[in-house]
Coordinates of C-alpha atoms in Angstrom, one line a residue:
X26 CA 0.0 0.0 0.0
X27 CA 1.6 3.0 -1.1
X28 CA 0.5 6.7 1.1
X29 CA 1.4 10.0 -0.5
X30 CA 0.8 13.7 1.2
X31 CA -1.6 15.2 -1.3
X32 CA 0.4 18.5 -0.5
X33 CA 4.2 17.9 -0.1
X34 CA 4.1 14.5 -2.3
X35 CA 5.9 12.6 0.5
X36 CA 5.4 9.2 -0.1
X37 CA 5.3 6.2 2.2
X38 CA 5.0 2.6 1.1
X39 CA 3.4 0.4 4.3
X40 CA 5.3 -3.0 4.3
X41 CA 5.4 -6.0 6.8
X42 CA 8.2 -7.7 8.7
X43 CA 8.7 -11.1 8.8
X44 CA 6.0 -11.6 11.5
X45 CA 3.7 -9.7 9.9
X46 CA 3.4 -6.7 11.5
X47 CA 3.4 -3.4 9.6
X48 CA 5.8 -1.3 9.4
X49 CA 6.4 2.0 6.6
X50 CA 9.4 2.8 4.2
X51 CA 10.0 6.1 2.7
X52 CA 12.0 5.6 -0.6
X53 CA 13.2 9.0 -0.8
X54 CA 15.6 8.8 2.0
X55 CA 15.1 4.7 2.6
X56 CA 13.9 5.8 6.5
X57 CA 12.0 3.0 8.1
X58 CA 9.1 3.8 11.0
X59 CA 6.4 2.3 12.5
X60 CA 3.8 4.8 12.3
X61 CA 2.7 7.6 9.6
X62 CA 4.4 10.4 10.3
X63 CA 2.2 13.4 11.2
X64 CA 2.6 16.0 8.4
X65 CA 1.4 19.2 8.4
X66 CA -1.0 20.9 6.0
X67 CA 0.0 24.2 4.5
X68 CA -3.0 26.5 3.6
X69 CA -3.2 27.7 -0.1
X70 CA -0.7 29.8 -1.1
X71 CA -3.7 32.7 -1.7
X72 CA -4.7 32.3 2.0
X73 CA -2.2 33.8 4.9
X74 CA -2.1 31.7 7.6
X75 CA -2.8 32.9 11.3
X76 CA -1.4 31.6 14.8
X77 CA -5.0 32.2 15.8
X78 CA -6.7 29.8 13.4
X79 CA -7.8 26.7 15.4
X80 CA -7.3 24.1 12.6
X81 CA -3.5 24.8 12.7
X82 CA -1.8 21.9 13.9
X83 CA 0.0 22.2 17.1
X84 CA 3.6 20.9 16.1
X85 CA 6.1 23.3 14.1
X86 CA 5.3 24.3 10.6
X87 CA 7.7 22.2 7.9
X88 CA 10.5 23.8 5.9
X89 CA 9.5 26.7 4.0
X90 CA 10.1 25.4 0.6
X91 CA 8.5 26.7 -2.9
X92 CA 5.5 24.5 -3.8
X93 CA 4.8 24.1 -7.8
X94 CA 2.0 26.0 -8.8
X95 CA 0.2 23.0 -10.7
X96 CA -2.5 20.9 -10.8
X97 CA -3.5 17.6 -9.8
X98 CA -6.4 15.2 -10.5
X99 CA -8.6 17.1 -7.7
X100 CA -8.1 20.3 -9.0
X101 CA -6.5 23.8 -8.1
X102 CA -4.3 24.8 -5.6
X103 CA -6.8 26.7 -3.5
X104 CA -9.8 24.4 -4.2
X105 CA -8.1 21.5 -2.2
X106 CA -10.2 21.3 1.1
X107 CA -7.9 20.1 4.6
X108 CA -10.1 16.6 4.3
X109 CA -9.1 16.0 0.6
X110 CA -5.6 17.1 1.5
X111 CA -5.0 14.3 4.2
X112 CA -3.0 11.3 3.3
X113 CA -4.9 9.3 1.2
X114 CA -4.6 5.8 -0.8
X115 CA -3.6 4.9 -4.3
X116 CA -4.6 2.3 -6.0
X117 CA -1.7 0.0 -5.0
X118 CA -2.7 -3.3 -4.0
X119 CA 0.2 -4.5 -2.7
X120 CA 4.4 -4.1 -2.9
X121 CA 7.3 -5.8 -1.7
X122 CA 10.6 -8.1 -2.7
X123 CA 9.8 -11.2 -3.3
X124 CA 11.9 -14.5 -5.1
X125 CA 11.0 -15.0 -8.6
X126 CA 12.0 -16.9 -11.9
X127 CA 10.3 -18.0 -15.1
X128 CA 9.5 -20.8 -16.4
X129 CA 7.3 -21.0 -19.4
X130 CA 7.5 -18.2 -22.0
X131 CA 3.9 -17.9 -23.6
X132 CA 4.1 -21.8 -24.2
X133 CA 7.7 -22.6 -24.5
X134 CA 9.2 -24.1 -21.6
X135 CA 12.8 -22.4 -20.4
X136 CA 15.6 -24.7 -19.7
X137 CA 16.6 -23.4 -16.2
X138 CA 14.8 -21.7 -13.3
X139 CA 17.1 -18.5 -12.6
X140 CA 15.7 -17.3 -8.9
X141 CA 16.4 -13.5 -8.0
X142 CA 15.4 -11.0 -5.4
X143 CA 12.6 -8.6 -7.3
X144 CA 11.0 -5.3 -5.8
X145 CA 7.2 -6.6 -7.1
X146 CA 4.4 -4.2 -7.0
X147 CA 0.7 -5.3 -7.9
X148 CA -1.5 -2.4 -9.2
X149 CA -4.3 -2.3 -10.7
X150 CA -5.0 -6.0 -11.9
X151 CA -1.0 -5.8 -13.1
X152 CA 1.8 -7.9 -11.0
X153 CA 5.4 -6.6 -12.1
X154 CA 8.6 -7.6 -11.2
X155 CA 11.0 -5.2 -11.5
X156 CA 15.2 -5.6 -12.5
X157 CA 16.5 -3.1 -9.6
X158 CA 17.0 -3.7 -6.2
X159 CA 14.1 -2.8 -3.7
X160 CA 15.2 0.5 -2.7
X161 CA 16.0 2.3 -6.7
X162 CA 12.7 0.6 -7.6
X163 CA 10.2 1.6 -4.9
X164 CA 11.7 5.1 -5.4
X165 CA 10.9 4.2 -9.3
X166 CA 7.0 4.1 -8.0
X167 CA 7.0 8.0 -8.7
X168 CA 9.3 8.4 -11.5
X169 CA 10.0 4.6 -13.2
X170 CA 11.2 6.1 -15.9
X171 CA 14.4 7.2 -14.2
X172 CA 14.8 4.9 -11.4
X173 CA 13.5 1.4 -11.9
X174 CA 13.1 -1.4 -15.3
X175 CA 10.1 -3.9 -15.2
X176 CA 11.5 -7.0 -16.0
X177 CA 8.3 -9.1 -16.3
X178 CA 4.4 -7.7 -16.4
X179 CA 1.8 -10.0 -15.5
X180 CA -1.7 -9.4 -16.3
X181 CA -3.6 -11.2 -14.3
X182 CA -6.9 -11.5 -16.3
X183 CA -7.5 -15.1 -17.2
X184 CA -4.4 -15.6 -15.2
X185 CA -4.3 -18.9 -12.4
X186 CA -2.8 -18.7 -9.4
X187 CA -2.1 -22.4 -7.4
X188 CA 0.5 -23.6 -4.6
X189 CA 3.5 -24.9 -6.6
X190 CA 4.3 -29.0 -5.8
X191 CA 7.6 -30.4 -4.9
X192 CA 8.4 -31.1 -8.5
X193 CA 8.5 -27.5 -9.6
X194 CA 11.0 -25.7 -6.9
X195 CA 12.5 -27.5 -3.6
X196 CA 11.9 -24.2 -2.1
X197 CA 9.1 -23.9 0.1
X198 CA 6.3 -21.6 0.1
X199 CA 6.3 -21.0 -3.5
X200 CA 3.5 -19.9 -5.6
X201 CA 2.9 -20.9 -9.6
X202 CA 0.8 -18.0 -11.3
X203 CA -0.1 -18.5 -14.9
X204 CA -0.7 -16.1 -17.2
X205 CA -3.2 -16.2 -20.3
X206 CA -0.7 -15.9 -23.2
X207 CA 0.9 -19.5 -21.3
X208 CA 4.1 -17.8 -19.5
X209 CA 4.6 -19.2 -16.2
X210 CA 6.1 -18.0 -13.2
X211 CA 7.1 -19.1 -9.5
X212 CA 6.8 -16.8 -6.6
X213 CA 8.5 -17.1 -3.4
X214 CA 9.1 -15.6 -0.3
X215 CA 10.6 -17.5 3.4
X216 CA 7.8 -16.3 5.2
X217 CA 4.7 -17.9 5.1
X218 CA 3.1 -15.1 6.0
X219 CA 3.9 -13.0 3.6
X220 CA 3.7 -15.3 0.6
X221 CA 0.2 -15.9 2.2
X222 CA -1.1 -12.5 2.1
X223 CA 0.3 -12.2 -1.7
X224 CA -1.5 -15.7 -2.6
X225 CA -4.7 -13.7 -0.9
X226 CA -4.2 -10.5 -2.6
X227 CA -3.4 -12.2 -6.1
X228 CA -5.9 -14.8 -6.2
X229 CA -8.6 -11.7 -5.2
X230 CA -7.6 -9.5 -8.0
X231 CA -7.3 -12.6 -10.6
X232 CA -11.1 -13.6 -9.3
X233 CA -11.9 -9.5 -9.4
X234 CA -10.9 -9.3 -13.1
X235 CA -12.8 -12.7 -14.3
X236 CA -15.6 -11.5 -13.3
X237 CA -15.7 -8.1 -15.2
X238 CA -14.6 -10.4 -18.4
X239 CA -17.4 -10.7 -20.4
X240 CA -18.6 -14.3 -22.1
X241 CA -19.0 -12.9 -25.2
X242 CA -15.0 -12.6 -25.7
X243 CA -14.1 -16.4 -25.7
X244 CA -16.3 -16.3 -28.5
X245 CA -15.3 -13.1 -30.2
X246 CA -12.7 -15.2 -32.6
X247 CA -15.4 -17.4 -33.9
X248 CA -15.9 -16.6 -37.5
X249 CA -19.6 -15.9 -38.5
X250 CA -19.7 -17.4 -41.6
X251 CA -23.4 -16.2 -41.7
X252 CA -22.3 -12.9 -42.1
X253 CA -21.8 -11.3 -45.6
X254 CA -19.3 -9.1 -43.5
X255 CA -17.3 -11.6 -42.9
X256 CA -17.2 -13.1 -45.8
X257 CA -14.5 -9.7 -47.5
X258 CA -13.5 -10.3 -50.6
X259 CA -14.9 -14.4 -51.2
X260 CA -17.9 -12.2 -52.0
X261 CA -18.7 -12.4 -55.6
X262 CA -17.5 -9.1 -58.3
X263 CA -20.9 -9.6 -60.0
X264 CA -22.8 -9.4 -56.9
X265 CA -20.6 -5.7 -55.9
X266 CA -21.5 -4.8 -59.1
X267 CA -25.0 -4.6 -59.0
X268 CA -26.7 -1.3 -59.0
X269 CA -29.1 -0.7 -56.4
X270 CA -29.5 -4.1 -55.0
X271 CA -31.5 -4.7 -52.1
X272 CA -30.0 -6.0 -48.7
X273 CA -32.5 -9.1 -48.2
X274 CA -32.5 -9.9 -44.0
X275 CA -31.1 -13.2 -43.9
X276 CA -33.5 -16.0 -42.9
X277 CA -32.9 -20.0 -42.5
X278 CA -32.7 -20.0 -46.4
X279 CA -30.9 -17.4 -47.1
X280 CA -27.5 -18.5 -43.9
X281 CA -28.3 -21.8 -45.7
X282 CA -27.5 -20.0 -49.1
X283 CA -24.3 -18.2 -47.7
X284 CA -22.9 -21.3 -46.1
X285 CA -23.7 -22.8 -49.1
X286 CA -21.1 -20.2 -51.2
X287 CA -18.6 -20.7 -48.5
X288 CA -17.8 -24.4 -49.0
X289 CA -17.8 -24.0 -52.2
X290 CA -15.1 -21.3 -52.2
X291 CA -13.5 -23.2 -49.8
X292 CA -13.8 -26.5 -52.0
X293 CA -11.8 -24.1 -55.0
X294 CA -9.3 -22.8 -53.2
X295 CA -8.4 -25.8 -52.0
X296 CA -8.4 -27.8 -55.4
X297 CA -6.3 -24.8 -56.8
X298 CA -3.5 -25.3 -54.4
X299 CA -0.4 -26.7 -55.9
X300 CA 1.0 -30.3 -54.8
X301 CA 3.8 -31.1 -52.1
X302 CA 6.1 -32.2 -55.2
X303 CA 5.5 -29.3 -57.6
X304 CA 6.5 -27.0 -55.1
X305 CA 9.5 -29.0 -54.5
X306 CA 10.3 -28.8 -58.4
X307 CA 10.3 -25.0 -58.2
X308 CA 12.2 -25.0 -55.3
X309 CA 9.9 -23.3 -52.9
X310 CA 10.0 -26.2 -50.4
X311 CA 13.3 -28.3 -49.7
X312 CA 13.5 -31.5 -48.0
X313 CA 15.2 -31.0 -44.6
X314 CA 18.4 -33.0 -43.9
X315 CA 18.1 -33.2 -40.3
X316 CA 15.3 -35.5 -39.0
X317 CA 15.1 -37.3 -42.6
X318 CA 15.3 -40.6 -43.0
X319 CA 18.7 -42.2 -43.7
X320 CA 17.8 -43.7 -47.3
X321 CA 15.2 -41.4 -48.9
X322 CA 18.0 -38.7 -47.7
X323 CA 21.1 -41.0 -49.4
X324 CA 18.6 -41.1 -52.3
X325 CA 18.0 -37.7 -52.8
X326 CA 21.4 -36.7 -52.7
X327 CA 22.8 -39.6 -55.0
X328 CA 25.2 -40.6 -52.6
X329 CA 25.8 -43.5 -49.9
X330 CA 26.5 -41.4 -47.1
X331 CA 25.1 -38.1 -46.1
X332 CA 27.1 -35.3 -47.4
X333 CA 26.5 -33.2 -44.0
X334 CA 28.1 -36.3 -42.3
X335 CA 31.3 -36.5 -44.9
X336 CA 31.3 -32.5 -44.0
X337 CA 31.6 -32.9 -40.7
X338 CA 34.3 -35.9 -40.5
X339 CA 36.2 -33.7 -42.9
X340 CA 36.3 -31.0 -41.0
X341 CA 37.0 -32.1 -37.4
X342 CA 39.7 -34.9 -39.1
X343 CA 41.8 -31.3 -40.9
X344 CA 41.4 -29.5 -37.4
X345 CA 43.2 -31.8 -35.9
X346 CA 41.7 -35.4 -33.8
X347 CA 44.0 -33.9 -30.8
X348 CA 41.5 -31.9 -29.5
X349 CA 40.7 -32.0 -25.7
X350 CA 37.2 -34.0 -25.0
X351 CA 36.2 -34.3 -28.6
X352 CA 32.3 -35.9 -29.2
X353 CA 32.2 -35.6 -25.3
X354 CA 32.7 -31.5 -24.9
X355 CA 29.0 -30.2 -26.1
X356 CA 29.2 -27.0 -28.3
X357 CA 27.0 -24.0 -28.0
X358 CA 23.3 -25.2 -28.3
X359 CA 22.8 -22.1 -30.0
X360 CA 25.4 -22.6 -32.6
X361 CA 24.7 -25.9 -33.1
X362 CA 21.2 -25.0 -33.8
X363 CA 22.0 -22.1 -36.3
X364 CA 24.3 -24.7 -38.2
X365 CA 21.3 -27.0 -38.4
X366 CA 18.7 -24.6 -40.2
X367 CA 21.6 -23.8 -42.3
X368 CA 21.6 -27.1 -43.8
X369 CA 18.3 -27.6 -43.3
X370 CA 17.5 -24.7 -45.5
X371 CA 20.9 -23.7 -47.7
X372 CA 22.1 -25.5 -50.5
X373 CA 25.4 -24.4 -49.8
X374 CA 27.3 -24.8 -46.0
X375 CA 31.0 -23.9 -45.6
X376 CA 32.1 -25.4 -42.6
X377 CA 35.4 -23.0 -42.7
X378 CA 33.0 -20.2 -41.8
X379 CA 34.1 -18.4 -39.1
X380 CA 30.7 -19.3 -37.6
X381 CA 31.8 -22.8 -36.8
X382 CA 35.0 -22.3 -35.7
X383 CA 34.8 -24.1 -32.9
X384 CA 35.2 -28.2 -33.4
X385 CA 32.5 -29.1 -30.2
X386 CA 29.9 -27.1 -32.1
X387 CA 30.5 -29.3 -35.4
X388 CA 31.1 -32.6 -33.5
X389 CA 27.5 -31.5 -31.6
X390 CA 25.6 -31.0 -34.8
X391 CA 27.0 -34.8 -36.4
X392 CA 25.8 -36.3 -33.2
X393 CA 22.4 -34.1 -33.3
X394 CA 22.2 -35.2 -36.8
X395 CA 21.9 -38.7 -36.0
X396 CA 19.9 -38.5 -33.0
X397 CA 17.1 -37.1 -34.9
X398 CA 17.0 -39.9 -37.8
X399 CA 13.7 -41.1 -37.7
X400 CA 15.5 -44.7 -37.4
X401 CA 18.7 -45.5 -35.8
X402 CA 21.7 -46.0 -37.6
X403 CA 21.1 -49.8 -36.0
X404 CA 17.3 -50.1 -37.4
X405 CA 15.1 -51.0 -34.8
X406 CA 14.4 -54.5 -37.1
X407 CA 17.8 -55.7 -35.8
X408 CA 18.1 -54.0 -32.0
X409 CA 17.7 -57.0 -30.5
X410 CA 19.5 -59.4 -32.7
X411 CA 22.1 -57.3 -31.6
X412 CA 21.8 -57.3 -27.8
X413 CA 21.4 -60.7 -28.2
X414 CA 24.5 -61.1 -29.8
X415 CA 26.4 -59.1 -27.0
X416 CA 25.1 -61.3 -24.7
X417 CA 27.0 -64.2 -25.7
X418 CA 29.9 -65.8 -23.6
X419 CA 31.8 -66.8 -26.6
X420 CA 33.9 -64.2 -27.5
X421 CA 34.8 -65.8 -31.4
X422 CA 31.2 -66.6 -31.4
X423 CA 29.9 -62.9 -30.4
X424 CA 32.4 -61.0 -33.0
X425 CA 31.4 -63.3 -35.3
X426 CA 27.4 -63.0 -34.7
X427 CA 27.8 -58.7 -34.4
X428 CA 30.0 -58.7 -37.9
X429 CA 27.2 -60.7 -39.5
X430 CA 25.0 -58.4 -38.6
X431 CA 26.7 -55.0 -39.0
X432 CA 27.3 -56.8 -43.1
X433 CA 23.3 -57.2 -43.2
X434 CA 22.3 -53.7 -42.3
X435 CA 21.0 -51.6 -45.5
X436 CA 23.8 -50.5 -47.9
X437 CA 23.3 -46.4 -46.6
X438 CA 22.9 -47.7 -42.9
X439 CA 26.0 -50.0 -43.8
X440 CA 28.3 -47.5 -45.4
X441 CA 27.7 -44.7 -43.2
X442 CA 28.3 -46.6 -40.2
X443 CA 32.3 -48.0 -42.4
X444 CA 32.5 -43.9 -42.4
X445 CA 31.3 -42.9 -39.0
X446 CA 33.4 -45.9 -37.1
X447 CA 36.7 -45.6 -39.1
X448 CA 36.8 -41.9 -38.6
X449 CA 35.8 -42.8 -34.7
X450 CA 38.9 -45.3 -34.7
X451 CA 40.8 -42.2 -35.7
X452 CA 39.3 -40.2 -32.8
X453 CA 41.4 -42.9 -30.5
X454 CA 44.3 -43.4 -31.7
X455 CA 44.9 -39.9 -30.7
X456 CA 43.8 -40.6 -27.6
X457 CA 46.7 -39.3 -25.3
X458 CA 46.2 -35.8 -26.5
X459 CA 41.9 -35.6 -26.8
X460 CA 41.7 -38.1 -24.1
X461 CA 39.0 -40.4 -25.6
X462 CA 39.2 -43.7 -25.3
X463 CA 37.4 -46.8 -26.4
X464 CA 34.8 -46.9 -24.0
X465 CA 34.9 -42.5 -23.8
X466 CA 33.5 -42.8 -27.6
X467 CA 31.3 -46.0 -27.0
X468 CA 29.2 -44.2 -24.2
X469 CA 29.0 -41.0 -26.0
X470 CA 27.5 -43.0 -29.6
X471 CA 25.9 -46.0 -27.7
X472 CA 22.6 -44.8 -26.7
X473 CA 22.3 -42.8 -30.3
X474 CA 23.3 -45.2 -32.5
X475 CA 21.1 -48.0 -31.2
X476 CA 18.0 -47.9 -29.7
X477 CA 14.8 -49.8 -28.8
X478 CA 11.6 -48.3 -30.7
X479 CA 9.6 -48.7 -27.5
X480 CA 11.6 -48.1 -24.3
X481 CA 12.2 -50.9 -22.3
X482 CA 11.5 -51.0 -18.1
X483 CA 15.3 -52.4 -18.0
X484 CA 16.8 -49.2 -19.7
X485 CA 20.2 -49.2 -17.3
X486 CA 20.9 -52.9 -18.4
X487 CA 19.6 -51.9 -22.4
X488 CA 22.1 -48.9 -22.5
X489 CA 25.3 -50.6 -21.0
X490 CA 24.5 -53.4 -23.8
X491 CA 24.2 -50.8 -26.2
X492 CA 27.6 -49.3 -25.7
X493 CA 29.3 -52.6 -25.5
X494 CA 28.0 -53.0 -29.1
X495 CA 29.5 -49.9 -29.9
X496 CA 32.5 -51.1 -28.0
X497 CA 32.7 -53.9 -29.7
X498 CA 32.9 -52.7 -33.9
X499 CA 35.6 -50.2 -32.9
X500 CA 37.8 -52.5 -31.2
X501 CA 36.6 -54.9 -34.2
X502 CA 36.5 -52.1 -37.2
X503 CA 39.2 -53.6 -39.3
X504 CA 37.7 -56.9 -39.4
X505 CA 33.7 -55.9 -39.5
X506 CA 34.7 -52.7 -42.5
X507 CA 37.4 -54.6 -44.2
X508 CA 39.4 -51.8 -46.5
X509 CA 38.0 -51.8 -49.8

């Protein structure tokens, strides 16, 4: 609750302590007291005051200081009565600092929770958070221009407000508001108290605000097709052309009519669109590379392995294979994602841009690119021939089973596995210097080279067969990928 003198603009904003009681901060000079302070009222400017006049307060007059000569929302100067000039209330529900992060951005859910301190202020059906600390900001409630930034704005219209669970935060006493576009946020404070009386105040002004919003709105997106209105520019020339034509009211038989003509626009735009493969021809649409499958990709590019995977092996192979924690340093995500849509969506990708300098962000992108195949490199048809063929005791017996079975794979699944594990071999025989050994590069490629298509309740067992399959062809890659 924020209290301003309607005369000298002194501002106090009434707070509470951790046990609740109130107490009140003045932002101009970050003073702290329990009570109002008891300021007097000077008489208009065009009125001398008198030591005789009764309503005079009894303590000592303030400062002489110049007053503005301007208006506020009451009026003049010298139509202000004593009564209106008292302290009075703003519209300021509540203020204080409270913990906050985010966590869903209208929709999109955000990677980490990044709690901080925040002066928050609800006014007027708005909760804001604002960047400063508490004392720049609440002196910001005058002038936020100058000395505070809102970070976040919540309308709270349409907005929920619920108790978070022990999923969302370990912290206790944390609230989860959501808004109506779909951001969400959590709300803390160590007090229970406190984060009581803001669940209270929120959860009034949310309920305060539904019930001003009218029913009509939910439905104010619906499209009337009975409406000629609506209907813009499907409406036909020769009907705009007429001369004088009459505005019939529209009955059952006439909506009938209109809904009518707007199927059967529909129906001719829709015939009149152009197929999936002649926009392809004219090179409007391009096939992605990344989450294509392995053969109609091979068979679009006329080749037997991916040329974004021959890229990449060239690449990281002329940077040099000494590299510190290669295929188990991650890149930047958001480099490796900007290399992506470039191949997705250019012909042309130089990897000796100085974009992708850096090798992890390359090495990132191979391993993303084969992570999002439809199909693992291993089809799912032979997973478990292939766990069952790690299984056996007989070593002669289970190199011999796993080469058999590497040899029956698809010729692209075949042929870009003899690139992917010779270059991998490569990887570790400079292992003193990038520090990757067999078993580094099995656990990194394991789980994303072979895969169940349904996951199994034994997925710790599954995934330490998996690398040892991986394990396996690179300590066996000279005999399984014979040299051609």
């Amino acid at each position: 609750m924020l209290y301003t003198n309607h005369f000298t603009q002194e501002q106090w904003v009434r707070l509470e302590d951790p046990h609740g009681k109130p107490y009140f901060y003045n932002p101009e000079d970050s003073s702290v007291r329990w009570e109002l302070p008891q300021v007097p009222v000077p008489a208009p400017r065009s009125i001398h005051k008198s030591s005789q006049d009764g309503d005079t307060p009894a303590q000592a007059s303030p400062p002489e200081e110049k007053v503005p000569a301007e208006l506020d929302e009451v009026g003049s100067w010298e139509e202000v009565s004593p009564a209106t000039a008292a302290v009075r209330t703003k519209t300021l529900d509540k203020a204080g600092v409270l913990h906050r992060t985010k966590t869903a951005d209208k929709g999109k859910r955000l990677r980490k929770k990044h709690w901080s301190a925040s002066w928050t202020v609800l006014e007027g059906g708005v909760l804001t958070f604002f960047k400063d600390s508490k004392t720049s900001a609440a002196g910001g409630l005058r002038q936020p221009s100058k000395f505070s930034t809102p970070e976040y704005t919540v309308e709270l219209r349409g907005a929920t407000l619920s108790w978070a669970p022990k999923d969302k935060s370990s912290r206790k006493n944390v609230l989860e508001l959501r808004s109506r576009d779909g951001s969400e946020y959590l709300i803390q404070h160590d007090s229970e108290a406190i984060i009581s009386t803001w669940h209270k105040a929120i959860a009034q002004g949310i309920q305060e605000l539904s019930a001003e919003l009218p029913p009509e709105e939910s439905e104010s997106s619906r499209v009337d097709f009975g409406s000629s209105e609506r209907l813009g520019s499907w409406q036909e020339k020769e009907e705009d052309a007429r001369p004088n034509a009459a505005a019939p009211a529209l009955g059952p038989v006439g909506l009938e009519s209109d809904l009518s003509k707007v199927r059967h626009k529909l129906r001719k735009f829709l015939q009149r669109r152009p197929t999936l493969q002649s926009l392809r021809e004219k090179g409007y649409i391009k096939d992605q590379v990344f989450g294509c499958a392995l053969a109609a990709l091979c068979e679009r590019e006329r080749s037997r392995v991916p040329r974004f995977v021959q890229q990449c092996i060239r690449a990281v192979e002329a940077r040099g294979l000494d590299i510190d924690g290669l295929y188990r340093i991650s890149g930047n995500l958001a480099t490796i994602q900007k290399l992506r849509y470039k191949v997705d969506h250019d012909e042309r990708l130089d990897l000796d841009d100085g974009r992708w300098e850096d090798v992890h962000v390359i090495t990132g992108a191979l391993k993303l690119f084969f992570r999002e195949l439809p199909e693992p490199l291993f089809p799912f048809s032979h997973f478990r021939q292939f766990i069952a063929a790690i299984k056996l005791q007989d070593q002669a017996r289970r190199s011999r089973c796993v080469r058999d079975l590497v040899r029956s794979l698809p010729a692209p699944n075949h042929d870009t596995l003899r690139m992917l594990f010779q270059h991998l071999c490569r990887v570790i025989e400079h292992g003193e210097q990038n520090r990757m050994s067999v078993q580094s590069v099995a656990i990194v490629f394991g789980p994303t080279l072979l895969r169940p298509e349904v996951e199994e309740t034994s997925m710790p067992m599954t995934m330490v067969f998996q690398n040892q399959v991986v394990e396996l062809i690179l300590q066996q890659c000279a005999d399984i990928f014979p040299p051609h």
